Coordinates of C-alpha atoms and ligand atoms in Angstrom, one line a residue:
Chain A
M184 CA -24.7 -15.2 8.5
I185 CA -23.7 -18.2 10.6
P186 CA -20.7 -17.4 12.4
P187 CA -17.3 -19.8 12.3
I188 CA -17.9 -23.1 12.8
R189 CA -14.9 -22.7 15.1
S190 CA -16.8 -20.6 17.5
I191 CA -19.5 -22.4 17.5
V192 CA -17.2 -25.6 19.0
P193 CA -15.2 -24.5 21.2
G194 CA -13.5 -27.5 22.3
V195 CA -12.0 -27.7 18.6
L196 CA -9.8 -23.9 20.0
I197 CA -8.4 -25.5 23.1
A198 CA -8.1 -28.7 21.6
A199 CA -5.6 -26.6 18.6
A200 CA -4.6 -24.9 21.7
I201 CA -2.9 -27.6 23.0
V202 CA -1.4 -29.7 20.1
P203 CA 2.6 -28.7 19.4
L204 CA 3.6 -27.4 16.5
P205 CA 4.1 -28.9 13.6
A206 CA 7.8 -29.5 13.1
A207 CA 7.6 -28.1 10.3
A208 CA 4.7 -24.7 9.9
A209 CA 2.4 -25.4 7.1
R210 CA 3.4 -23.2 3.7
P211 CA 0.8 -20.4 2.5
A212 CA -1.7 -21.6 0.0
P213 CA -0.8 -21.6 -3.6
A214 CA -3.4 -19.7 -4.3
T215 CA -2.3 -17.2 -1.9
L216 CA 1.3 -17.3 -2.8
A217 CA -0.1 -16.2 -6.8
L218 CA -1.9 -13.3 -5.2
G219 CA 2.5 -12.1 -4.5
C220 CA 3.0 -11.5 -8.0
S221 CA 0.1 -9.9 -9.4
G222 CA 1.5 -6.4 -7.7
C223 CA 3.3 -6.3 -10.8
H224 CA 2.7 -9.1 -13.1
G225 CA -0.4 -8.7 -12.8
T226 CA -4.6 -10.1 -12.4
G227 CA -4.2 -13.8 -12.9
G228 CA -0.8 -13.1 -14.2
K229 CA -1.1 -11.4 -17.1
P230 CA 0.4 -8.2 -17.1
Q231 CA 1.3 -5.2 -20.2
G232 CA 4.0 -3.9 -20.8
I233 CA 7.7 -5.3 -20.8
T234 CA 7.0 -7.7 -17.4
P235 CA 6.8 -11.3 -18.8
V236 CA 3.5 -12.9 -18.8
L237 CA 2.7 -15.8 -16.3
A238 CA -0.1 -16.7 -17.3
G239 CA 0.1 -20.3 -19.1
K240 CA 3.5 -20.5 -19.8
P241 CA 4.3 -24.2 -19.3
E242 CA 5.6 -25.1 -16.1
G243 CA 8.9 -26.5 -16.7
E244 CA 10.1 -23.3 -17.7
L245 CA 8.4 -21.0 -15.1
L246 CA 10.3 -23.1 -12.3
R247 CA 13.5 -23.0 -13.9
S248 CA 13.4 -19.3 -14.3
L249 CA 12.2 -19.1 -10.6
R250 CA 14.5 -22.4 -9.6
D251 CA 17.3 -19.6 -11.5
F252 CA 16.4 -16.5 -9.7
K253 CA 16.9 -17.9 -7.0
S254 CA 20.2 -19.5 -7.3
G255 CA 21.7 -16.4 -8.7
R256 CA 22.5 -18.7 -12.0
R257 CA 19.9 -16.6 -13.9
K258 CA 20.8 -12.4 -13.4
S259 CA 17.9 -9.8 -12.7
S260 CA 18.6 -6.5 -11.0
I261 CA 14.4 -7.4 -9.0
M262 CA 13.9 -11.1 -9.5
N263 CA 16.9 -12.9 -7.7
R264 CA 16.0 -10.6 -4.3
I265 CA 12.2 -11.5 -5.2
A266 CA 12.4 -15.7 -5.2
A267 CA 15.0 -15.8 -2.3
G268 CA 12.0 -15.5 -0.2
Y269 CA 10.6 -18.4 -1.2
Q270 CA 11.6 -21.4 -0.5
D271 CA 11.9 -24.5 -3.2
S272 CA 8.3 -25.9 -2.9
D273 CA 6.9 -22.4 -3.1
L274 CA 8.1 -22.2 -6.3
V275 CA 7.4 -25.5 -7.8
E276 CA 3.8 -24.4 -6.8
L277 CA 4.2 -21.5 -8.6
A278 CA 5.2 -22.4 -11.4
H279 CA 2.2 -25.3 -11.8
H280 CA -0.6 -22.2 -10.8
F281 CA 0.8 -20.8 -13.6
A282 CA 0.9 -22.7 -16.0
T283 CA -2.4 -23.8 -15.3
G284 CA -3.7 -20.8 -14.8
G285 CA -5.1 -21.8 -11.2
S286 CA -8.9 -22.2 -9.3
E287 CA -8.5 -18.8 -8.1
P288 CA -6.6 -15.3 -9.6
Chain B
M202 CA -17.6 -31.3 4.5
M203 CA -19.8 -30.1 1.7
D204 CA -18.9 -26.3 1.1
R205 CA -21.6 -23.9 1.5
R206 CA -21.2 -23.1 -2.9
R207 CA -22.5 -26.9 -2.9
F208 CA -25.1 -26.5 0.4
L209 CA -26.6 -23.7 -1.5
A210 CA -26.7 -25.3 -4.8
G211 CA -27.9 -28.4 -3.4
L212 CA -31.3 -26.1 -1.7
A213 CA -31.5 -24.1 -5.5
A214 CA -32.3 -27.6 -6.6
A215 CA -34.0 -28.7 -4.3
G216 CA -36.7 -25.7 -5.3
A217 CA -36.1 -22.1 -3.7
G218 CA -39.8 -21.8 -3.6
T219 CA -40.3 -24.3 -0.5
L220 CA -37.5 -21.5 1.9
A221 CA -40.5 -19.0 1.5
G222 CA -41.6 -18.1 5.0
C223 CA -38.9 -19.4 6.7
S224 CA -38.0 -17.3 9.2
F225 CA -34.5 -17.8 8.8
N226 CA -33.2 -17.9 5.0
P227 CA -30.1 -20.0 3.9
L228 CA -29.8 -18.3 1.1
N229 CA -28.3 -15.1 2.5
W230 CA -25.3 -17.4 3.2
G231 CA -24.2 -17.0 -0.2
N232 CA -24.5 -12.8 0.1
A233 CA -22.4 -12.3 3.4
K234 CA -21.9 -8.2 2.9
V235 CA -18.6 -7.0 3.1
V236 CA -17.7 -3.4 3.8
V237 CA -14.9 -1.4 2.4
I238 CA -14.2 1.6 3.2
G239 CA -11.5 3.6 1.7
G240 CA -11.0 3.6 -1.9
G241 CA -7.1 3.6 -2.4
Y242 CA -4.4 1.3 -2.7
G243 CA -6.0 -0.8 -0.1
G244 CA -9.5 -0.9 0.1
A245 CA -10.2 -0.9 -3.7
T246 CA -7.6 -3.9 -4.2
A247 CA -9.6 -5.6 -1.6
A248 CA -13.4 -4.6 -3.0
K249 CA -12.1 -6.7 -6.7
Y250 CA -10.1 -9.2 -5.2
L251 CA -13.3 -10.1 -2.2
K252 CA -15.1 -10.3 -5.7
L253 CA -12.9 -12.4 -7.9
L254 CA -12.5 -14.5 -5.1
D255 CA -16.1 -14.7 -4.7
P256 CA -18.8 -13.5 -6.9
S257 CA -21.7 -14.5 -4.6
L258 CA -20.6 -11.6 -2.1
D259 CA -22.1 -8.5 -1.6
V260 CA -19.3 -5.9 -1.8
T261 CA -20.0 -2.3 -1.2
L262 CA -16.5 0.4 -1.5
V263 CA -17.0 3.7 0.2
D264 CA -14.7 6.7 -0.2
K265 CA -15.2 10.5 0.3
R266 CA -14.5 11.4 -3.4
N267 CA -15.7 9.8 -6.7
S268 CA -11.9 8.6 -8.0
H269 CA -9.0 8.2 -5.4
L270 CA -6.1 10.6 -6.7
S271 CA -2.9 8.2 -6.5
C272 CA 0.1 9.5 -4.3
P273 CA 2.5 7.1 -6.5
G274 CA 3.5 9.0 -9.5
S275 CA 2.3 12.7 -7.9
N276 CA 6.1 13.6 -7.4
E277 CA 6.0 13.0 -10.9
V278 CA 4.3 16.4 -10.9
L279 CA 6.3 18.5 -9.3
A280 CA 9.4 17.2 -12.0
G281 CA 7.2 19.2 -14.4
W282 CA 6.9 16.0 -16.4
R283 CA 3.2 14.2 -14.9
E284 CA -0.9 16.4 -14.9
L285 CA -2.3 16.3 -11.8
E286 CA -5.0 15.0 -13.0
S287 CA -3.5 12.2 -14.7
L288 CA -3.2 10.2 -11.3
H289 CA -7.3 10.2 -11.4
R290 CA -8.3 6.4 -10.8
D291 CA -11.8 6.2 -10.6
F292 CA -14.3 3.4 -9.8
R293 CA -16.2 3.3 -12.3
R294 CA -14.8 -0.3 -13.6
L295 CA -14.7 -1.5 -10.0
R296 CA -18.8 -0.9 -10.2
K297 CA -19.1 -2.1 -13.8
A298 CA -16.8 -5.6 -14.3
Y299 CA -17.5 -6.5 -10.7
D300 CA -20.0 -5.9 -9.7
I301 CA -19.1 -3.7 -6.4
R302 CA -22.0 -1.3 -4.7
V303 CA -19.7 2.0 -4.7
I304 CA -20.9 5.1 -2.4
Q305 CA -19.6 8.6 -2.6
A306 CA -19.5 9.6 1.0
E307 CA -17.3 9.9 4.2
V308 CA -17.4 7.5 7.1
E309 CA -19.0 9.1 9.9
A310 CA -18.9 6.1 12.6
I311 CA -18.6 2.3 13.2
D312 CA -20.7 0.0 15.9
G313 CA -18.3 -2.8 15.6
V314 CA -20.8 -4.3 17.8
K315 CA -24.3 -3.4 15.7
R316 CA -21.7 -4.3 12.7
R317 CA -23.0 -1.0 11.3
V318 CA -21.4 2.3 9.4
R319 CA -22.3 5.6 9.5
L320 CA -22.2 7.9 6.4
N321 CA -22.3 11.8 6.4
T322 CA -25.0 11.4 4.3
K323 CA -26.9 9.5 7.4
D324 CA -27.6 6.6 5.6
K325 CA -26.1 3.4 8.0
L326 CA -24.6 0.3 6.3
E327 CA -25.0 -3.0 7.8
Y328 CA -22.3 -5.7 7.5
D329 CA -21.0 -9.2 8.4
R330 CA -17.2 -8.6 7.6
L331 CA -15.8 -4.7 7.6
V332 CA -12.6 -3.6 5.5
I333 CA -11.0 -0.5 6.3
S334 CA -8.2 1.4 4.4
P335 CA -8.6 4.7 4.9
G336 CA -4.9 6.1 4.9
I337 CA -3.7 8.4 7.0
D338 CA -4.0 11.2 8.4
F339 CA -0.9 13.9 10.1
R340 CA 0.0 14.3 13.7
W341 CA -0.9 18.3 13.5
K342 CA 0.7 19.6 16.8
A343 CA 3.7 17.2 16.3
I344 CA 5.8 19.8 14.8
D345 CA 5.4 23.4 16.6
G346 CA 3.9 26.0 14.3
Y347 CA 3.0 23.1 11.5
G348 CA -0.6 22.9 12.0
R349 CA -3.5 22.5 8.8
A350 CA -3.7 26.5 8.3
A351 CA 0.0 26.4 7.9
S352 CA 0.2 23.5 5.2
L353 CA -1.9 25.9 3.2
K354 CA 1.0 28.5 3.8
A355 CA 4.4 25.4 3.4
P356 CA 3.2 21.8 2.0
H357 CA 3.2 18.7 3.2
A358 CA 1.8 17.5 0.0
W359 CA 1.4 13.8 0.9
I360 CA -1.8 13.2 0.1
A361 CA -2.2 13.9 -3.8
G362 CA -4.1 16.6 -4.5
E363 CA -3.9 20.8 -4.1
Q364 CA -1.5 20.0 -2.0
T365 CA 0.7 18.8 -5.4
K366 CA -0.4 21.7 -6.9
L367 CA 0.6 24.0 -4.4
L368 CA 4.1 22.3 -4.5
H369 CA 4.3 22.5 -8.1
K370 CA 3.3 26.4 -7.8
Q371 CA 5.9 26.9 -5.4
L372 CA 9.0 25.6 -7.1
K373 CA 7.6 27.3 -10.1
A374 CA 7.4 30.5 -8.8
M375 CA 10.9 30.4 -7.0
D376 CA 13.7 32.1 -8.1
D377 CA 17.0 30.6 -9.3
G378 CA 19.2 29.6 -6.9
G379 CA 16.6 29.3 -4.0
V380 CA 16.5 26.6 -1.4
V381 CA 14.2 24.0 -1.6
L382 CA 14.1 22.1 2.2
I383 CA 11.6 19.3 2.9
T384 CA 11.5 18.1 6.1
A385 CA 10.9 14.2 6.6
P386 CA 9.6 12.4 9.6
A387 CA 10.3 9.2 11.9
N388 CA 9.8 6.3 10.9
P389 CA 6.9 4.9 10.8
Y390 CA 5.3 6.7 7.9
R391 CA 3.4 7.0 4.2
C392 CA 6.1 5.4 1.8
P393 CA 10.1 5.8 3.6
P394 CA 11.6 6.4 0.3
G395 CA 9.7 9.0 -0.9
P396 CA 10.9 12.1 1.0
Y397 CA 14.3 11.2 -1.2
E398 CA 11.8 10.6 -4.9
R399 CA 10.8 14.1 -4.7
A400 CA 14.1 15.4 -3.2
S401 CA 15.5 13.6 -6.4
L402 CA 12.7 15.1 -8.8
I403 CA 12.9 18.8 -7.8
A404 CA 16.6 18.4 -8.1
A405 CA 15.2 16.7 -11.7
Y406 CA 13.7 19.7 -12.3
L407 CA 15.8 22.5 -10.8
K408 CA 18.6 21.3 -12.6
R409 CA 16.9 22.0 -16.1
Y410 CA 15.5 25.1 -14.5
K411 CA 16.7 26.9 -12.0
P412 CA 20.5 25.4 -11.9
R413 CA 22.0 27.3 -9.0
S414 CA 19.4 26.3 -6.3
K415 CA 19.7 23.3 -3.8
V416 CA 17.4 21.1 -2.1
I417 CA 18.0 20.2 1.0
I418 CA 16.6 16.7 3.0
L419 CA 16.3 17.9 6.8
D420 CA 15.9 14.1 8.3
A421 CA 14.2 13.1 11.7
K422 CA 16.1 10.2 10.5
T423 CA 20.0 8.9 11.0
Q424 CA 19.7 6.5 7.7
F425 CA 16.9 5.9 5.3
S426 CA 15.4 3.7 2.8
K427 CA 17.4 2.4 -0.4
Q428 CA 20.4 5.2 1.1
K429 CA 23.3 4.5 0.0
L430 CA 21.6 4.3 -4.0
F431 CA 20.2 7.7 -3.8
L432 CA 23.2 9.3 -2.3
K433 CA 25.3 7.6 -5.7
G434 CA 22.2 9.4 -8.0
W435 CA 23.0 12.1 -6.6
Q436 CA 26.4 12.7 -7.5
E437 CA 25.6 11.2 -10.2
L438 CA 22.7 13.6 -11.7
Y439 CA 22.8 16.4 -9.2
P440 CA 26.2 16.8 -8.4
G441 CA 25.8 19.6 -5.0
M442 CA 23.1 19.9 -5.7
V443 CA 20.9 17.9 -3.2
E444 CA 22.2 17.8 0.7
W445 CA 20.7 14.8 3.2
V446 CA 20.9 15.9 6.2
S447 CA 20.7 13.6 9.6
S448 CA 19.4 14.3 12.6
E449 CA 22.7 13.1 14.0
K450 CA 23.7 16.5 13.3
E451 CA 20.6 18.7 13.8
G452 CA 18.6 17.0 15.7
Q453 CA 14.9 17.1 16.1
I454 CA 12.9 20.4 14.5
D455 CA 12.2 22.6 16.9
H456 CA 9.7 25.1 15.5
V457 CA 8.3 25.7 12.1
D458 CA 7.5 29.0 11.0
V459 CA 5.8 28.8 8.0
I460 CA 5.2 32.9 7.2
R461 CA 9.3 33.5 7.2
K462 CA 9.7 29.8 5.8
I463 CA 12.2 28.9 8.6
V464 CA 12.8 25.8 9.9
Q465 CA 14.8 25.9 13.8
T466 CA 16.1 22.7 14.4
E467 CA 17.6 21.5 18.6
F468 CA 21.2 22.8 17.0
N469 CA 21.0 25.0 13.7
E470 CA 18.1 28.0 11.8
H471 CA 17.5 26.5 8.5
R472 CA 16.1 29.4 6.3
A473 CA 14.2 28.3 2.6
N474 CA 12.6 29.7 0.0
V475 CA 9.9 26.9 -0.5
L476 CA 9.8 24.7 3.0
N477 CA 7.9 21.6 2.1
I478 CA 7.2 19.9 5.5
I479 CA 6.2 16.5 5.7
P480 CA 5.0 16.3 9.3
P481 CA 4.5 12.7 11.4
Q482 CA 1.7 10.7 10.9
R483 CA -0.9 8.5 12.6
A484 CA -3.9 6.1 11.2
A485 CA -6.7 8.1 8.8
S486 CA -8.8 9.3 12.1
I487 CA -12.1 6.8 11.1
A488 CA -10.0 4.6 12.2
S489 CA -8.9 6.0 16.0
K490 CA -12.5 7.7 15.8
A491 CA -14.0 3.3 15.9
G492 CA -11.5 2.4 18.3
L493 CA -9.2 0.0 15.8
T494 CA -5.7 2.2 17.1
D495 CA -3.5 1.6 20.1
A496 CA -0.9 3.9 21.8
S497 CA 1.0 4.2 18.5
G498 CA -1.5 5.8 16.8
W499 CA -1.9 2.6 14.1
C500 CA -4.2 -0.5 14.1
P501 CA -2.6 -3.6 15.4
V502 CA -4.0 -7.0 13.0
D503 CA -3.2 -10.2 12.9
P504 CA -0.8 -10.7 10.4
A505 CA -2.2 -13.7 9.2
N506 CA -5.8 -12.2 7.7
F507 CA -5.7 -8.1 8.8
A508 CA -8.2 -9.0 11.2
S509 CA -7.9 -5.4 14.1
T510 CA -7.4 -7.5 17.2
R511 CA -9.2 -4.7 18.8
V512 CA -12.4 -4.6 17.0
P513 CA -14.2 -8.2 16.4
H514 CA -15.5 -8.6 12.1
I515 CA -13.0 -5.2 11.6
H516 CA -9.6 -6.0 8.9
V517 CA -7.8 -2.6 8.5
I518 CA -4.7 -2.4 5.8
G519 CA -2.9 0.0 3.8
D520 CA -1.2 2.7 5.9
A521 CA -3.4 2.2 8.4
C522 CA -2.4 -0.7 10.1
I523 CA 0.5 -2.1 11.7
A524 CA 2.4 -4.9 9.9
T525 CA 5.6 -4.2 10.6
P526 CA 8.4 -5.1 9.4
M527 CA 6.3 -4.6 5.8
P528 CA 6.6 -0.3 4.6
K529 CA 3.3 1.8 4.0
S530 CA 3.2 1.5 0.9
A531 CA 0.5 1.1 -2.6
F532 CA 2.3 -1.9 -3.4
A533 CA 1.9 -3.6 -0.2
A534 CA -1.3 -2.3 0.8
N535 CA -2.3 -4.1 -2.4
S536 CA -0.9 -7.2 -1.3
Q537 CA -2.5 -7.1 2.4
A538 CA -5.1 -6.3 0.8
K539 CA -6.1 -9.9 -1.3
V540 CA -4.4 -11.4 0.9
C541 CA -7.3 -10.2 3.7
A542 CA -9.9 -10.8 1.1
R543 CA -8.6 -14.5 0.6
A544 CA -9.1 -15.6 4.4
I545 CA -12.3 -13.8 4.5
V546 CA -14.0 -15.8 1.6
E547 CA -12.2 -19.1 3.2
D548 CA -13.7 -17.8 6.8
L549 CA -17.1 -16.6 4.8
Q550 CA -16.7 -20.4 3.5
E551 CA -15.7 -22.5 6.4
R552 CA -11.9 -22.8 5.5
D553 CA -9.0 -22.4 6.6
P554 CA -7.2 -19.4 4.3
G555 CA -3.9 -21.0 6.1
P556 CA -0.7 -18.5 6.3
P557 CA -0.5 -15.6 4.3
S558 CA 2.5 -14.8 1.9
L559 CA 3.0 -10.7 1.3
V560 CA 5.9 -8.6 -1.2
N561 CA 6.5 -4.8 -0.9
H562 CA 8.2 -3.5 -4.0
C563 CA 8.8 -0.1 -4.2
Y564 CA 10.4 2.2 -7.0
S565 CA 11.6 5.8 -7.3
F566 CA 12.4 7.7 -10.0
L567 CA 15.6 10.3 -10.1
A568 CA 15.3 11.0 -13.6
P569 CA 12.1 10.1 -15.8
D570 CA 15.2 7.3 -17.1
Y571 CA 16.8 6.1 -14.1
A572 CA 15.1 4.1 -11.4
I573 CA 15.5 2.4 -8.1
S574 CA 14.3 0.2 -6.0
I575 CA 13.8 -1.9 -3.0
S576 CA 12.2 -5.0 -2.2
G577 CA 10.8 -7.8 0.7
I578 CA 8.6 -10.8 0.8
Y579 CA 7.1 -11.2 4.0
E580 CA 5.5 -14.1 6.2
L581 CA 4.3 -15.8 9.3
G582 CA 7.2 -15.6 12.0
R583 CA 7.7 -18.3 14.5
K584 CA 5.6 -17.0 16.8
G585 CA 3.0 -16.7 14.6
H586 CA 1.3 -13.3 15.3
E587 CA 3.9 -11.9 14.0
L588 CA 5.7 -10.6 10.4
M589 CA 9.3 -11.7 9.1
A590 CA 10.9 -10.8 5.5
T591 CA 12.4 -14.5 4.4
A592 CA 14.4 -11.9 1.7
T593 CA 15.0 -8.3 1.1
G594 CA 16.7 -6.2 -1.0
E595 CA 17.5 -3.0 -3.0
T596 CA 18.8 -2.5 -6.8
P597 CA 22.7 -3.9 -7.1
L598 CA 25.2 -1.2 -7.4
D599 CA 26.3 -1.9 -10.4
A600 CA 22.4 -2.6 -12.3
D601 CA 21.1 -1.0 -15.2
R602 CA 18.6 2.2 -13.7
R603 CA 17.2 2.3 -17.8
Q604 CA 16.0 -1.1 -17.1
E605 CA 14.7 -0.4 -13.3
A606 CA 13.3 2.8 -15.0
R607 CA 10.7 1.0 -17.7
F608 CA 10.4 -1.6 -15.0
A609 CA 9.1 1.0 -12.5
R610 CA 7.1 2.6 -15.6
D611 CA 5.5 -0.9 -15.5
W612 CA 4.7 -1.5 -12.2
Q613 CA 2.3 2.2 -12.8
T614 CA 0.0 0.6 -15.5
N615 CA 0.1 -2.4 -13.5
I616 CA -0.6 -1.6 -10.3
R617 CA -3.5 0.8 -11.9
A618 CA -4.7 -2.0 -13.3
D619 CA -4.3 -5.0 -10.8
T620 CA -6.1 -2.1 -8.3
F621 CA -8.8 -0.6 -10.2
E622 CA -9.5 -2.5 -12.9
Ligands
FAD847 C1 4.7 11.3 -2.4 C2 4.1 9.6 -2.6 C3 4.6 9.0 -2.9 C4 4.4 7.4 -3.3 N1 5.0 7.0 -3.6 C5 4.7 5.5 -3.9 C6 5.1 4.3 -4.9 O1 6.0 4.7 -5.2 N2 5.2 3.6 -4.7 C7 4.2 2.8 -3.8 O2 4.4 1.3 -3.6 N3 3.6 3.7 -2.5 C8 3.9 4.6 -3.1 N4 3.3 6.2 -2.4 C9 2.8 6.0 -1.1 C10 1.4 4.9 -1.0 O3 0.4 6.4 -1.9 C11 0.5 5.0 0.2 O4 0.6 3.9 0.6 C12 -0.9 4.0 0.3 O5 -2.1 5.3 -0.5 C13 -1.7 3.4 1.0 O6 -3.2 2.9 0.6 P1 -4.5 2.5 1.5 O7 -5.2 2.0 0.9 O8 -3.5 2.7 2.8 O9 -4.4 4.6 1.5 P2 -5.2 5.5 0.5 O10 -4.4 5.4 -0.8 O11 -4.4 7.4 0.9 O12 -6.4 5.5 0.6 C14 -7.4 5.7 1.5 C15 -8.6 6.5 1.0 O13 -9.8 6.7 2.1 C16 -10.5 7.0 2.0 N5 -11.0 7.0 3.4 C17 -10.2 8.1 4.6 N6 -10.9 8.1 6.0 C18 -11.9 8.1 4.9 C19 -13.5 8.1 5.1 N7 -14.2 7.7 6.2 N8 -14.9 8.0 4.6 C20 -14.7 7.6 3.2 N9 -13.8 7.2 3.1 C21 -12.2 7.6 3.4 C22 -9.4 8.7 1.2 O14 -10.4 8.9 0.4 C23 -8.6 7.8 0.8 O15 -9.1 7.2 -1.2 C24 3.6 7.1 -1.7 C25 3.4 8.5 -1.7 C26 3.9 9.3 -1.5 C27 3.1 10.4 -0.5

């Protein structure tokens, strides 16, 4: 195995250290965000029981639900507090990820 | 830039035969070796997701037992509505469906320089990356009078198994009118709402079979997880049966006598018929042996990928790591494992995994059809080396507890599948 590029090109690291942070910090990748859902909604968004299935749901429907949970327009004893933790752009990515099957689980 | 997979595919097309005899075989790159120590909620999830995200990885999972015994659900054994045996989680699916090598052995030592793990069978495993999720051990010297031997008289039952059975047996043998005394430790410890769920479910059992009995929680804290919800639930379900005693009133535990079943606090003496001591904890001993812990007894990590800040190429997840403000829960361990697995896979392919996103959502049962929950969503804080919660919350006071109980049952099924199947 070879070490990651970062450690064999020290210049990259130094350059990164002196570049000021961009105004808006990067958001987690869609695949990373989606991993958070599987603790309840199952691997790849396919749960058992009464927990809603996410995999393959229409994107518009998913996004509307997530936004309504975040705003409180739709009441849920659980999803209101979960959706509140994400930015709107995250919800857009999550809806797209589960609607399209995503490239990762 | 061409990623490693495409690069390898190109090599294969060019004819792998031409590589024979090379002292340096690039085909090995795709088979980076990842060893995972601990087949609990953190370790089993990490092993599964490593293979899901990159099937070419060579993943080995080591646990000292041939199946994991789940702590979530173990308080229900005390209530009498679940068999301990139903909490076994074997590694068959991980082996068969994900092609993970599973070894039953105790890890005795980790050599972070040679990147080698030594097992009690004397076998050695080499790794490119090591993930460790060994759970907790107890600080046996923290409470005067409560050591390993004492726990055979007054169980902790905080690692599921014989201890859970012993506590259950003692509850069943207790006469009506008895006092069950639970001592809860200061933060941080495994499962912050756990002691209060336990008090609730013991009360459920007592209400049915020994209604003149009582549960007292002697707490080393002045407040606790889901406090309002628990207090409300106890009033509704078990009026007068559950008493919570804050350390404000009692001070800390001074001494425990497990033979006479007495707990001496700074200001008082408490007599019990059944005594359940939940002692202060630390990361499991293999973590400190490997030099992964700091003065707190837990393992500091970079929350972006759960890499140890102490030893390179080792990642620590689950109860053993410091992931404040995330609690030490199975849910958190599972979430951390996935972020860690993805970061390892991306890093091995020389890609940036990007910032982490983590979730915790923990249910507590108060009765079979009555549950409450607490949740948190976490990401990197502004300084970039600490997690922060972007939202936290609890079951609304007016929410339907039956519905929460149905979701709690679902969670047990779904987390089991997401972790072990
Ligand atoms: C009563 C109770 C109720 C709980 N309820 C909930 C709940 O409802 N929801 C929730 O989210 N959490 C709950 N928890 C918390 C949960 O059990 C832990 O947070 C979770 O198990 C942590 O996972 P882990 O991977 O860090 O450790 P563990 O799950 O403990 O796994 C560690 C594994 O490592 C193995 N191991 C350790 N050292 C070695 C070694 N040297 N060599 C080989 N193998 C080794 C052990 O055998 C074990 O299988 C509860 C805990 C308790 C005590």
